[in-house]
CSV table of C-alpha atoms in Angstrom, one decimal:
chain,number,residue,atom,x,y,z
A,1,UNK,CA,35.3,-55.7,-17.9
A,2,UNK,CA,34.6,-58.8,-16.5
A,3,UNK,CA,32.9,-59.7,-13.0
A,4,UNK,CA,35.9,-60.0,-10.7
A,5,UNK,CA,37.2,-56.8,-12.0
A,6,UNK,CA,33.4,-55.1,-11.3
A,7,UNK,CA,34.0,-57.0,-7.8
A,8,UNK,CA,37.2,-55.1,-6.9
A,9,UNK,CA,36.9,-51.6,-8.6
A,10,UNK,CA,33.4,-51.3,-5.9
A,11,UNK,CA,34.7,-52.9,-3.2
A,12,UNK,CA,35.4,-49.9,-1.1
A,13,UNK,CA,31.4,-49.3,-1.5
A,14,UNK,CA,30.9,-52.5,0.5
A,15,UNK,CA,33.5,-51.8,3.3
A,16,UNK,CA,32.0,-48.1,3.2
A,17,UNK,CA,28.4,-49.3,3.3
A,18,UNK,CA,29.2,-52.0,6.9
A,19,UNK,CA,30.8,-48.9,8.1
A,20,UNK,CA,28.0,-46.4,7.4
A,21,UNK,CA,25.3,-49.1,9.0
A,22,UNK,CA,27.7,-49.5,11.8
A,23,UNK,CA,27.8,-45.6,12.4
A,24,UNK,CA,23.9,-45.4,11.8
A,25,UNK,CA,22.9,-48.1,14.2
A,26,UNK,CA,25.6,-46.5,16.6
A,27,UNK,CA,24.4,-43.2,17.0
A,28,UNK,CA,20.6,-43.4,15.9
A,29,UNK,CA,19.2,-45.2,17.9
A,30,UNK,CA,19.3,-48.3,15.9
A,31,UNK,CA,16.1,-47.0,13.4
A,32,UNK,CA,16.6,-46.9,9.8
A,33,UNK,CA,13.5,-45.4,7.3
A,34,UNK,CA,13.7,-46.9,4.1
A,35,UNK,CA,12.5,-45.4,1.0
A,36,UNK,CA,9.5,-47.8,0.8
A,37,UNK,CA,8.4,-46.2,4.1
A,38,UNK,CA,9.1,-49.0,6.1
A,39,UNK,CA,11.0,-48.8,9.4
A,40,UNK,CA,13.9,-51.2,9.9
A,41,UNK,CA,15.9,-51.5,13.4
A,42,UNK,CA,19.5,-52.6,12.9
A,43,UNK,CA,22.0,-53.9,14.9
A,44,UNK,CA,25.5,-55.0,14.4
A,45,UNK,CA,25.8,-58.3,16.1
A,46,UNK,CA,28.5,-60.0,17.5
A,47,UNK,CA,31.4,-60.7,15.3
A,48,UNK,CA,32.7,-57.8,12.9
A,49,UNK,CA,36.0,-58.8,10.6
A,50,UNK,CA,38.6,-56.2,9.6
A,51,UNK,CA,40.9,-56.7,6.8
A,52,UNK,CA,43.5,-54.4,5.7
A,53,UNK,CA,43.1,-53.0,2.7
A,54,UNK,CA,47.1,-53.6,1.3
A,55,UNK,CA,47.4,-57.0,2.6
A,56,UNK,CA,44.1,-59.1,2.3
A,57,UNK,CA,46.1,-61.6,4.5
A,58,UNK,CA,45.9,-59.7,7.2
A,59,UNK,CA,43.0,-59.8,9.4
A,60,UNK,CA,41.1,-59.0,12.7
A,61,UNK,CA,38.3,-61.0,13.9
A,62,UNK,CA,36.4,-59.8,16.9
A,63,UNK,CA,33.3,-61.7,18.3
A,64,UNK,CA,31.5,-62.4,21.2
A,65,UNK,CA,29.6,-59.6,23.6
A,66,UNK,CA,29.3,-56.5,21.9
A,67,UNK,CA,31.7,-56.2,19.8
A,68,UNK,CA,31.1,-52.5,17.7
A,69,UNK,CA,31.5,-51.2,20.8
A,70,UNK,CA,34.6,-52.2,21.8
A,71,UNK,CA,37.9,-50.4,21.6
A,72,UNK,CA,39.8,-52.9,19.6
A,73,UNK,CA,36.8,-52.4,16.7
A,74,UNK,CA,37.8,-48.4,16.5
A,75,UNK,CA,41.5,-49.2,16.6
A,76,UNK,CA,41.4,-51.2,13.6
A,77,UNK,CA,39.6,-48.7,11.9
A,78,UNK,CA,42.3,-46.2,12.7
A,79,UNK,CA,44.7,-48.5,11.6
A,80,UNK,CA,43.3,-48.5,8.3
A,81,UNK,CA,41.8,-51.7,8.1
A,82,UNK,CA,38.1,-51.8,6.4
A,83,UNK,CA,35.1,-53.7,7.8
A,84,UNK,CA,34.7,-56.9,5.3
A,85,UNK,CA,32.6,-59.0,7.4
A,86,UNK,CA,29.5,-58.1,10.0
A,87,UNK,CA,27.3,-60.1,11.6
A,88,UNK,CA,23.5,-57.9,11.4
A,89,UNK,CA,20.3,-58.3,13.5
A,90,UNK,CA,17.4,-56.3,12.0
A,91,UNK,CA,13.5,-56.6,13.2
A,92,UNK,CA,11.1,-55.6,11.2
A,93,UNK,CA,7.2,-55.7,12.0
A,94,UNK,CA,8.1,-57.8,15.0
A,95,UNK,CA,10.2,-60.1,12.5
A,96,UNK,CA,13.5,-60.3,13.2
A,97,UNK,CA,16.5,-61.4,11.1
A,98,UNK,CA,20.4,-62.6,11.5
A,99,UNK,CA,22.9,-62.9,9.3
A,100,UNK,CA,26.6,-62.1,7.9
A,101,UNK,CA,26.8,-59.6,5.3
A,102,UNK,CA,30.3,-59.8,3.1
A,103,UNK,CA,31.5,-56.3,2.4
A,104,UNK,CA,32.8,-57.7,-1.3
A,105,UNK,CA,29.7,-59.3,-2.4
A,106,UNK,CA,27.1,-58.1,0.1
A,107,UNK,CA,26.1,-61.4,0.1
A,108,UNK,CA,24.0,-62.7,3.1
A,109,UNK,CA,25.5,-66.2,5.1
A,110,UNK,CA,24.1,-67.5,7.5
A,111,UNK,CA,20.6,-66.4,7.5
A,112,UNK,CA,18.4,-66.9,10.4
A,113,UNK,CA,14.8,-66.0,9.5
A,114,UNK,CA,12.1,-65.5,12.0
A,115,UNK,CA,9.3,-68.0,13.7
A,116,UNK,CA,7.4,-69.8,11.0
A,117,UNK,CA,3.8,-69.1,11.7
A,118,UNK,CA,2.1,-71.8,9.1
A,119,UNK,CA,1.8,-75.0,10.6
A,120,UNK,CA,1.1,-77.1,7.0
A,121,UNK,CA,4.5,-78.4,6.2
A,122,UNK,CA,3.9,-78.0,2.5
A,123,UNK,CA,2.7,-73.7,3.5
A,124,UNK,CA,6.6,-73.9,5.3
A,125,UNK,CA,8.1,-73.8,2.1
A,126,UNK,CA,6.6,-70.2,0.6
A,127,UNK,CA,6.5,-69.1,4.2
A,128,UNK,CA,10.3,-69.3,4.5
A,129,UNK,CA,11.1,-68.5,0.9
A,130,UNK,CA,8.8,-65.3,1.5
A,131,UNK,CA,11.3,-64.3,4.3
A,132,UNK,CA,14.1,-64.9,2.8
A,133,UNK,CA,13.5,-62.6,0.2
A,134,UNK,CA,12.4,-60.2,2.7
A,135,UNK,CA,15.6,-60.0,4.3
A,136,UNK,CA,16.7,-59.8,0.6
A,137,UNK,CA,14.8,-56.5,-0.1
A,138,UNK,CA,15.3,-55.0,3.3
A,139,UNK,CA,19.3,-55.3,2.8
A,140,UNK,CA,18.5,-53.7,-0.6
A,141,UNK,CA,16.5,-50.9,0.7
A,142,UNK,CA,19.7,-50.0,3.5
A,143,UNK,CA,22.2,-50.2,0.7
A,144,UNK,CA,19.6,-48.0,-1.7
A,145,UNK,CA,19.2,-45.0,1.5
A,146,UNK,CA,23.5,-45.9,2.1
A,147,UNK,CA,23.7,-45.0,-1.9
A,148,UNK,CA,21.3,-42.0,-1.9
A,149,UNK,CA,23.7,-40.0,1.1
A,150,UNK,CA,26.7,-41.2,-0.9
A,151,UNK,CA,25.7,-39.5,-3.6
A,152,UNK,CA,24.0,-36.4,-2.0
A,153,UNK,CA,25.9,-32.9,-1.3
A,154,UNK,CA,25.1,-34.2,3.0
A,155,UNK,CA,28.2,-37.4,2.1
A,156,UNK,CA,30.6,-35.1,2.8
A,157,UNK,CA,29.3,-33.9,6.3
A,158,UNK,CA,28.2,-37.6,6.7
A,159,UNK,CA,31.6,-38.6,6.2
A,160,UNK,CA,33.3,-35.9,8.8
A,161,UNK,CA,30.8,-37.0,11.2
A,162,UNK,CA,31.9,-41.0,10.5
A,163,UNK,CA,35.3,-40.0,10.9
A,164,UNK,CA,34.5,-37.8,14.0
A,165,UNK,CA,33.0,-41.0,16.0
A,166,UNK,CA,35.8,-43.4,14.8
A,167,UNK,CA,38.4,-40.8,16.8
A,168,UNK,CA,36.0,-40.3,19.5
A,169,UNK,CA,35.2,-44.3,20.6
A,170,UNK,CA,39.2,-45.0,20.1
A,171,UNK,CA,40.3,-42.8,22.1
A,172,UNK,CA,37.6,-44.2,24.9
């Protein structure tokens, strides 16, 4: 099996994980406990993309404000359409983070790392490679906790309760 095929037979874990991390941030108070004890707040920021799931053609772009909270977000859900695109804001240790995450891929675009401290220019480099892959692992560690209730006997109340707060905000 070859990489694109890998790519599209997990694809639905992506959609499912922006959506879980959408849900999480939505209705717990934005704090996430990773499995390395660290404690992550996450936000979804403001632009989400919808496609539909038949007809990758088709999609819904909402940005600007606060977008996961608006009606429009929960319709397209409704409607069968699957988050592919989010933008994320996540602080840890007073470090904050923003980015796009691709349902797909779960690759990061458009990172924006937090306030160099070093003031060397030659120290910059490590600083902000050290960030990066801080943002690296700490997208990891959500998609390693998303993972570990996908897989436990709690995904299936997990998954009511998803499905319970979709039909609640659209009908708002």
């Amino acid at each position: 099996m070859d990489l694109f095929d890998k790519i599209e037979r997990t694809r639905h874990l992506g959609e499912l994980f922006l959506l879980w991390l959408w849900y999480k941030s939505a209705t717990n108070d934005t704090v996430f406990y990773l499995s390395d004890e660290s404690v992550l707040a996450l936000a979804i920021g403001d632009q989400i993309v919808f496609e539909a799931r038949l007809a990758q053609t088709e999609k819904t772009v909402l940005s600007g404000g606060a977008p996961a909270e608006s009606r429009e977000a929960f319709e397209a859900l409704k409607q069968g359409k699957a988050v592919s695109a989010a933008k994320i804001a996540m602080t840890r240790d007073e470090k904050s983070w923003q980015f796009t995450l691709q349902s797909a891929t779960l690759s990061i675009s458009g990172l924006k790392i937090p306030a160099l401290m070093t003031k060397a220019d030659d120290e910059k480099i490590f600083e902000r490679q050290a960030l990066i892959e801080e943002a690296d692992s700490l997208v990891r560690g959500l998609y390693e906790s998303f993972l570990s209730m996908r897989l436990s006997d709690e995904w299936e109340r997990e998954a009511k309760n998803i499905t319970r707060w979709i039909d609640d905000n659209a009908q708002d």
